[in-house]
CSV table of C-alpha atoms in Angstrom, one decimal:
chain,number,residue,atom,x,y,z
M,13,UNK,CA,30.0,-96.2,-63.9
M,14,UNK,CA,29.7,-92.6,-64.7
M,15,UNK,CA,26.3,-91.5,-66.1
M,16,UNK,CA,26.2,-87.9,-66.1
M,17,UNK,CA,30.3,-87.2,-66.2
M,18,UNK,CA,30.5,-83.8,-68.8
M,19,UNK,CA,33.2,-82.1,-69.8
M,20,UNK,CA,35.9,-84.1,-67.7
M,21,UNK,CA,38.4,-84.1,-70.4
M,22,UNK,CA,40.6,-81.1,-71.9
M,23,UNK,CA,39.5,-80.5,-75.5
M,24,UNK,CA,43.0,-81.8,-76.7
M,25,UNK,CA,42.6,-84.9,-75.1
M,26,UNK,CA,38.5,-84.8,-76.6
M,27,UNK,CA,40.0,-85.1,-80.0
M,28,UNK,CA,42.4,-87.9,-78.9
M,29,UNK,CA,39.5,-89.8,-77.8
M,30,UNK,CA,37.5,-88.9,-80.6
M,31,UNK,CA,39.9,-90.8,-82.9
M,32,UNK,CA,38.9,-93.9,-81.4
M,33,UNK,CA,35.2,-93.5,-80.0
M,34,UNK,CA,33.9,-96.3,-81.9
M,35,UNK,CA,36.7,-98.9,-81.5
M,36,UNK,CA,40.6,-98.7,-80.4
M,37,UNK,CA,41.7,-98.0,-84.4
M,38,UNK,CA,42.0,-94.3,-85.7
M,39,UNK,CA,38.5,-93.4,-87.4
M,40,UNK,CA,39.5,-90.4,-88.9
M,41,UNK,CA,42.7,-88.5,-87.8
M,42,UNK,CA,42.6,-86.4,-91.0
M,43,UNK,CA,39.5,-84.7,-89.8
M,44,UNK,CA,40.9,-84.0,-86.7
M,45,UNK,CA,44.0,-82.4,-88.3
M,46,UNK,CA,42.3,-80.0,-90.5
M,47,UNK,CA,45.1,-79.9,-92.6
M,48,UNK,CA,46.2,-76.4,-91.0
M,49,UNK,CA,47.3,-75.1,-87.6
M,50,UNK,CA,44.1,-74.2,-85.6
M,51,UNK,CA,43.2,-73.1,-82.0
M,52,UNK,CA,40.1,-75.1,-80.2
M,53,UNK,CA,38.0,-73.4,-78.5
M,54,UNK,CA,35.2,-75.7,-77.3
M,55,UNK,CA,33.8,-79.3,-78.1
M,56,UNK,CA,31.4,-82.1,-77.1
M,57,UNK,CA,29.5,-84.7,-78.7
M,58,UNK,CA,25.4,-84.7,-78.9
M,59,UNK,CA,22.9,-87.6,-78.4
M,60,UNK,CA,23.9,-88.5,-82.0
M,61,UNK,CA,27.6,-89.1,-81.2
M,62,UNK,CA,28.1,-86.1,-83.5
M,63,UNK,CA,30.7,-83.7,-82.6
M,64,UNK,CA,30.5,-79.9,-82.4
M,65,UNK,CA,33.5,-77.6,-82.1
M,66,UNK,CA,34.4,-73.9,-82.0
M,67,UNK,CA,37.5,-72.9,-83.7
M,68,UNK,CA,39.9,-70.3,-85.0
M,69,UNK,CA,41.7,-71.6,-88.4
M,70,UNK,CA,44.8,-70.0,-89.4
M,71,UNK,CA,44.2,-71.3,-93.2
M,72,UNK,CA,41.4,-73.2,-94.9
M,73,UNK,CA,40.2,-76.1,-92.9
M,74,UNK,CA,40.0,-79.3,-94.5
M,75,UNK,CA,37.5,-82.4,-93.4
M,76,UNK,CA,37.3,-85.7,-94.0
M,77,UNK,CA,35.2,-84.8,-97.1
M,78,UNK,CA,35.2,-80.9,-97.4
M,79,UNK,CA,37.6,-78.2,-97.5
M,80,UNK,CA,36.4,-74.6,-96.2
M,81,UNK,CA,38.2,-71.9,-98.4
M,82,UNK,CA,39.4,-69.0,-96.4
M,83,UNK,CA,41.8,-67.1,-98.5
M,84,UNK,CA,41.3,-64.4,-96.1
M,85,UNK,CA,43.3,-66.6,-93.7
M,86,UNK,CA,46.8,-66.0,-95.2
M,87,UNK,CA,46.7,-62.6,-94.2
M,88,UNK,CA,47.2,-62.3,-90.3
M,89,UNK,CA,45.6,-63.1,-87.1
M,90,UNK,CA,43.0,-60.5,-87.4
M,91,UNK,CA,41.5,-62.3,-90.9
M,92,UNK,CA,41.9,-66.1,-89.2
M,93,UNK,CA,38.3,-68.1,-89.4
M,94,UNK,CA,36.5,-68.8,-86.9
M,95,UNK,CA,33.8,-71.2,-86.8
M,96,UNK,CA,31.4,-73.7,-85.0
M,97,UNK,CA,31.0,-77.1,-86.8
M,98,UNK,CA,29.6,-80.3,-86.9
M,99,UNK,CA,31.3,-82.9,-87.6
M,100,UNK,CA,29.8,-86.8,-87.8
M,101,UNK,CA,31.7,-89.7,-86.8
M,102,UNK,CA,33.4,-90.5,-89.7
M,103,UNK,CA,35.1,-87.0,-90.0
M,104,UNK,CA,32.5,-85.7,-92.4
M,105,UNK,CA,31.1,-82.2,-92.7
M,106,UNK,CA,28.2,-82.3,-91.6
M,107,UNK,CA,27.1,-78.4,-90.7
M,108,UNK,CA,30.0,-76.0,-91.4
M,109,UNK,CA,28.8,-72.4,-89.5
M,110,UNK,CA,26.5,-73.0,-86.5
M,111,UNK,CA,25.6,-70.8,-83.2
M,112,UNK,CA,29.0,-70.5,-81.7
M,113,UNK,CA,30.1,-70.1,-78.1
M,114,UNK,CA,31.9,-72.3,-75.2
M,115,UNK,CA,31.0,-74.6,-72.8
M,116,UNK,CA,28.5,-77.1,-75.5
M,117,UNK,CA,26.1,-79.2,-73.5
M,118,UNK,CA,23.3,-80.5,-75.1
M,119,UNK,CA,19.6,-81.5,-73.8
M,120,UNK,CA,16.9,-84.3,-74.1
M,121,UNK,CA,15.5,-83.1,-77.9
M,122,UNK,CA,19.5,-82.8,-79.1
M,123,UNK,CA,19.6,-78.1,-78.8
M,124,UNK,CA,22.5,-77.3,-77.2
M,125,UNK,CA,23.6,-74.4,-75.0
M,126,UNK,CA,26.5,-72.2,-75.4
M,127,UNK,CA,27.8,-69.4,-73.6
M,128,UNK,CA,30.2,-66.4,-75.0
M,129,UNK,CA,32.5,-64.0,-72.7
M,130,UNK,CA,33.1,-60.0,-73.7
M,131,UNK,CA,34.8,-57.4,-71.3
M,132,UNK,CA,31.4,-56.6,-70.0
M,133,UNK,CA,29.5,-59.2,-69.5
M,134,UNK,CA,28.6,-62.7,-71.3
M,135,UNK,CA,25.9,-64.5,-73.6
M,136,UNK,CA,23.9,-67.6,-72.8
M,137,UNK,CA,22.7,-69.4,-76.3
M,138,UNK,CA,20.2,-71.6,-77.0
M,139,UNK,CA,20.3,-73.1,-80.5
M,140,UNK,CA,18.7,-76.1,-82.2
M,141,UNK,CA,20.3,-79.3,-83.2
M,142,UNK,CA,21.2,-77.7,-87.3
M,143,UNK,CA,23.2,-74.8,-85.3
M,144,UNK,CA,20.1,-72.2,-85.5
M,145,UNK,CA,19.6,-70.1,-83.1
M,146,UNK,CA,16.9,-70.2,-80.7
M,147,UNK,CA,16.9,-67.9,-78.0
M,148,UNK,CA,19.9,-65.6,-76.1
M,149,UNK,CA,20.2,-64.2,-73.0
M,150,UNK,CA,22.6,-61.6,-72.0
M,151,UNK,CA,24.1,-61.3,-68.3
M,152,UNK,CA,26.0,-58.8,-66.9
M,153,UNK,CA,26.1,-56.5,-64.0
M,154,UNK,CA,24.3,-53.2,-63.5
M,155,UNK,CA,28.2,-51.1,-62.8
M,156,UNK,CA,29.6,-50.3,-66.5
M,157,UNK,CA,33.0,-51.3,-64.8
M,158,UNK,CA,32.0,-54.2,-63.2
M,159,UNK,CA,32.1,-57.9,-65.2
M,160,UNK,CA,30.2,-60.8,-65.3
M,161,UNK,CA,31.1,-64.3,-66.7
M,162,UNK,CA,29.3,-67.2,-67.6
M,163,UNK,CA,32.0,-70.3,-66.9
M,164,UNK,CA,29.9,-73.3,-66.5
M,165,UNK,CA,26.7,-74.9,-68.0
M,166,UNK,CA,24.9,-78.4,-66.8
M,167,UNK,CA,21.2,-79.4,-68.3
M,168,UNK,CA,18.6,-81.1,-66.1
M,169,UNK,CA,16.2,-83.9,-67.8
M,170,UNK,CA,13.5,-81.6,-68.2
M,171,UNK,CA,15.9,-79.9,-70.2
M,172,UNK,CA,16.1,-76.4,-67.7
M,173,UNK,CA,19.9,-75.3,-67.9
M,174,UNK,CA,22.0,-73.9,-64.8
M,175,UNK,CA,24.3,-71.6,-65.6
M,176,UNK,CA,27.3,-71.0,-63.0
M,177,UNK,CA,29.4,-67.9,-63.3
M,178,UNK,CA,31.6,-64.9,-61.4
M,179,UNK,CA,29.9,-61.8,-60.7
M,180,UNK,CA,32.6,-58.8,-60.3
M,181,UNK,CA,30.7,-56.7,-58.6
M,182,UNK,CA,27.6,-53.9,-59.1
M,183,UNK,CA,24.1,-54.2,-56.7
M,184,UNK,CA,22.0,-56.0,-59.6
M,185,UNK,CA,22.7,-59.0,-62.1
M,186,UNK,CA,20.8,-58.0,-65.3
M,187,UNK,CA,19.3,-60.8,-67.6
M,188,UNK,CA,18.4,-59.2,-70.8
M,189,UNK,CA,16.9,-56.3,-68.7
M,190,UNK,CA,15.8,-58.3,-65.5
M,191,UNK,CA,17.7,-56.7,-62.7
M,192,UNK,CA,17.8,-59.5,-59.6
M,193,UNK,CA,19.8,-57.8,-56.4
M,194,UNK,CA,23.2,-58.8,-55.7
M,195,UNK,CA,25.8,-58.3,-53.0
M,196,UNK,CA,28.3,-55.9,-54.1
M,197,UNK,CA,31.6,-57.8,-53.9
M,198,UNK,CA,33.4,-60.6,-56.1
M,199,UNK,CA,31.4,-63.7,-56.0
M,200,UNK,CA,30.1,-66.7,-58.2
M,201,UNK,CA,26.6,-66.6,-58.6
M,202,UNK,CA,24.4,-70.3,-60.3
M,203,UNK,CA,21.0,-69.5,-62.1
M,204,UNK,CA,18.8,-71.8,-63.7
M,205,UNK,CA,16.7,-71.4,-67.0
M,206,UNK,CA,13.9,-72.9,-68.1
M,207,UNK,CA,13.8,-74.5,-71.9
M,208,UNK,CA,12.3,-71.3,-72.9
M,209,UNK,CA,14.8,-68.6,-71.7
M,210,UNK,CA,13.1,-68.1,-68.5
M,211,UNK,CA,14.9,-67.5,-65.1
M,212,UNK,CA,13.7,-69.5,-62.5
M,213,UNK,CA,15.7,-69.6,-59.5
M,214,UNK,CA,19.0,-67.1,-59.3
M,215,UNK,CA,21.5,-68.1,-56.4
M,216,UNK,CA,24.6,-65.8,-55.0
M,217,UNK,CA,27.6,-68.0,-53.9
M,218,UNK,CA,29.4,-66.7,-51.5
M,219,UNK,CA,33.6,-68.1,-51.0
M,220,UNK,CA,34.2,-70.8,-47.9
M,221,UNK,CA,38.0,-70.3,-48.9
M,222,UNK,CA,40.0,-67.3,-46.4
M,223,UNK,CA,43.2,-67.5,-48.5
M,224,UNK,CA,43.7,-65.5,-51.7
M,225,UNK,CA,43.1,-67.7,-54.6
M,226,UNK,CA,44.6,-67.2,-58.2
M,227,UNK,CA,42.4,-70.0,-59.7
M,228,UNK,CA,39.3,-68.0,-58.5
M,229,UNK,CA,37.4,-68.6,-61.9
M,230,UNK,CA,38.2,-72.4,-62.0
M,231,UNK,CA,34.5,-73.5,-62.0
M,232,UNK,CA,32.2,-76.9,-62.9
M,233,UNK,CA,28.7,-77.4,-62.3
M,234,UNK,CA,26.0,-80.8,-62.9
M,235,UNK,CA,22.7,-81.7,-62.5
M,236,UNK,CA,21.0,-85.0,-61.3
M,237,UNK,CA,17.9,-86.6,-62.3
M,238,UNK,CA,16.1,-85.1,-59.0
M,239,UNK,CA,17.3,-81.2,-60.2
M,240,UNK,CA,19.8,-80.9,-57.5
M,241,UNK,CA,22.8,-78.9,-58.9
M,242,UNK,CA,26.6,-78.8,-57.9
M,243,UNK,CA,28.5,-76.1,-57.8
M,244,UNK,CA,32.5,-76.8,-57.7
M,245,UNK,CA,34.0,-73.2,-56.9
M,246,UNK,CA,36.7,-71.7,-55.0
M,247,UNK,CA,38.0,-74.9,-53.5
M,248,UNK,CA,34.6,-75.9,-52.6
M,249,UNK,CA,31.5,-77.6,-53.4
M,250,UNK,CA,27.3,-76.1,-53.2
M,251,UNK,CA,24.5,-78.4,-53.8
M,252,UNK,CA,21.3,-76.4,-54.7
M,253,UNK,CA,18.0,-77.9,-54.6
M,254,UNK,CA,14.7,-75.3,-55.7
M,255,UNK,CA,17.2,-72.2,-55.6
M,256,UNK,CA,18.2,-73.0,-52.2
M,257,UNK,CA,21.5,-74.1,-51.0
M,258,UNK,CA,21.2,-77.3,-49.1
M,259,UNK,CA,24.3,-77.5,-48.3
M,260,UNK,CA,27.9,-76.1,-48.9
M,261,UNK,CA,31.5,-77.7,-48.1
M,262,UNK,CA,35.1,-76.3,-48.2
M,263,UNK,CA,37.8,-78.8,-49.3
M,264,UNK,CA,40.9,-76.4,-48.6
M,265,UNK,CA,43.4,-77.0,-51.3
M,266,UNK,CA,41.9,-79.3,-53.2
M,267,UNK,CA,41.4,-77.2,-56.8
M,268,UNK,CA,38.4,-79.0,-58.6
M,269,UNK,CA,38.2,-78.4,-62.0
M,270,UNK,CA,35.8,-80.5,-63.1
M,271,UNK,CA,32.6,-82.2,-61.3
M,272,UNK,CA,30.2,-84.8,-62.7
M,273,UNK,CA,28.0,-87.6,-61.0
M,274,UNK,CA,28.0,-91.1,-60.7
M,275,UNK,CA,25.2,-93.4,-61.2
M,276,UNK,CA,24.5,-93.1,-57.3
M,277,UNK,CA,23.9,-89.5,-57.5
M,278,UNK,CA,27.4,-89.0,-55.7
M,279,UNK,CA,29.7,-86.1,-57.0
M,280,UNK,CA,33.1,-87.3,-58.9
M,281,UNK,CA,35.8,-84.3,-59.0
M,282,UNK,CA,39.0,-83.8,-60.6
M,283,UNK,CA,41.6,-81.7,-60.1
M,284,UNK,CA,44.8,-81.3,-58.1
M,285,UNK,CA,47.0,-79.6,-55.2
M,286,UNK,CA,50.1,-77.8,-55.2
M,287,UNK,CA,50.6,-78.0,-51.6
M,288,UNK,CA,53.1,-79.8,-49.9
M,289,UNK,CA,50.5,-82.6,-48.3
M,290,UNK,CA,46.6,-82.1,-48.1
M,291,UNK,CA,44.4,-83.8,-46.4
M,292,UNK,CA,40.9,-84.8,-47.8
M,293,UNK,CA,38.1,-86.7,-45.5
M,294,UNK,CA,40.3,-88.9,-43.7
M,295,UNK,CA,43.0,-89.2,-46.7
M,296,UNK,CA,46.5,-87.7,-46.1
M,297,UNK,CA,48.5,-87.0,-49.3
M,298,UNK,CA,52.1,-86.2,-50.1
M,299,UNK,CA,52.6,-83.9,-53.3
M,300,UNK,CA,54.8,-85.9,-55.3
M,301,UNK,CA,55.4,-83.1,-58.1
M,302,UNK,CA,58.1,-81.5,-56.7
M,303,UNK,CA,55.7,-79.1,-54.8
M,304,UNK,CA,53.9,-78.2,-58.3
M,305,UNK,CA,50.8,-79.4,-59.3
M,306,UNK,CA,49.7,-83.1,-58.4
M,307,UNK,CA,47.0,-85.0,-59.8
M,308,UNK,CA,43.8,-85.3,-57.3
M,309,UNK,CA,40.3,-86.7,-57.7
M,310,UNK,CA,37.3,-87.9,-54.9
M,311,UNK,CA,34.1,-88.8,-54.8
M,312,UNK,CA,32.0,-87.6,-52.6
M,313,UNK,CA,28.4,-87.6,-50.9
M,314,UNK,CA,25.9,-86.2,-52.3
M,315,UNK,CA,23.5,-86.0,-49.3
M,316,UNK,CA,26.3,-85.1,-46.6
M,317,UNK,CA,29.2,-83.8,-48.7
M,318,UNK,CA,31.4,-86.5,-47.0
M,319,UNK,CA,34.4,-87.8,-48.9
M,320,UNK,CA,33.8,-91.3,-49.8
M,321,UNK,CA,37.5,-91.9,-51.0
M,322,UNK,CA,40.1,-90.0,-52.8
M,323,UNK,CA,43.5,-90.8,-54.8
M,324,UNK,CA,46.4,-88.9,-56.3
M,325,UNK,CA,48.0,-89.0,-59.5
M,326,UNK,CA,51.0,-91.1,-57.5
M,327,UNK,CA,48.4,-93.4,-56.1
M,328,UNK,CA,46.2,-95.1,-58.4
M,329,UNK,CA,47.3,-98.6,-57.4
M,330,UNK,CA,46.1,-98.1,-53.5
């Protein structure tokens, strides 16, 4: 049983599963439609069983009970809508413009985070649980050409946030005007914040991996009930404890694009290979995609970072 899984699933198949939350009938595919073509951008549900979404609407929305004019929307891209809605779970409207951003995760008292990417640097948001805004920080790095990204958030039960991300390079990460030195190369970087905006521990991640690899910004992160945070990145895996890594484990080839935790405390991930075999803990898999992309997920140790077992997308019988 999965206590603490987040963000497993791709938004598409979130609004699959979001038809039939409640039972195996569809609750409300109409609200899901929108009655016009739309791009999602970022979902999840709060302790309500609510769901929030960001989206871009090409023509006015409709709900199960509302319809959001946009006549703007007729008249290219550049006029489309976007917004950040809640949504209850019978389809209804229930807040039609709130904070916006990627990666929703919500804590104890039902505020959620949010993060938001630019060329230069990104935006952390806290907002409450009617979509107004609470607190933002921005991070980016102290080089005008260099980049910083915010790619994954996880909320610990005393309702601190990490936030994992890709620093591009620069000698200082600034945090709404809090410089905190930094190695000047490409690396990820986890910091966590307490329910007030402040930073209390900021870690730099440097890569385990030697080979070049194109799904560098591929990251997941979670929190357990003791504050420990993992870290999946660069074919890898860091638990952090106090701002301190406590340990850090390479899994070569294994991509993992999402992490979460079991009931144990032990780290589920997903994700997959594109090699010809790979070999994970004492597993030895074939790629049975035609040398593509197969199907992979483990759990693993969370005190020792052992693999506990593993199985491919060929081998869910075994």
């Amino acid at each position: 049983m999965i206590m603490r899984l987040k963000n497993i699933f791709t938004i598409a198949f979130l609004s699959l599963i979001s038809y039939s939350i409640y039972s195996q009938n569809i609750q409300w595919q109409s609200a899901t439609n929108f009655g016009c073509h739309a791009y999602y951008y970022s979902s999840a549900f709060d302790n309500n069983d609510d769901l929030i979404m960001m989206a871009e609407y090409l023509a006015s929305p409709v709900f199960a009970d509302t319809t959001i004019s946009c006549p703007q929307c007729y008249a290219g891209s550049s006029n489309n809508l976007h917004l950040t809605s809640k949504v209850d779970t019978n389809g209804n409207l229930l807040i039609p413009d709130m904070t916006g951003g990627y990666n929703f995760v919500f804590d104890q008292q039902n505020n959620y985070y949010s993060s938001s990417n630019s060329y230069i640097g990104s935006h952390l948001r806290k907002a409450d649980s009617n979509g107004n805004l609470l607190w933002s920080k921005y991070f980016s790095s102290n080089s005008t050409s260099s980049d910083v990204q915010i790619i994954s958030i996880s909320v610990a039960d005393n309702n601190s946030v990490c936030v994992a991300g890709m620093f591009y390079g620069g000698t200082a990460l600034n945090i709404s005007n809090i410089y905190y030195p930094m190695q000047d190369t490409v690396h990820a970087f986890a910091a966590q914040i307490d329910p007030m905006g402040n930073v209390e521990w900021l870690v730099e991640l440097q890569s385990l991996n030697s080979n070049f690899n194109w799904n560098i910004e591929i990251m997941s992160s979670a929190t357990d009930s003791f504050g420990n945070v993992y870290i999946a990145w660069d074919l890898s895996i860091y638990k952090i404890s106090q701002g301190n890594i406590v340990w850090q484990q390479h899994y070569p080839d294994f991509n993992i694009s999402e992490i979460g935790l079991f009931n144990s405390g032990d780290i589920f991930c997903m994700g997959w290979f594109s090699t010809p075999t790979i070999t994970i803990g004492s597993n030895l898999f074939t790629n049975d995609a035609n040398y593509v992309f197969d199907f992979l997920m483990a759990k693993i140790n969370s005190s020792n970072a052992n693999v506990i077992w593993a199985i491919t997308g060929t081998n869910f019988s075994t």
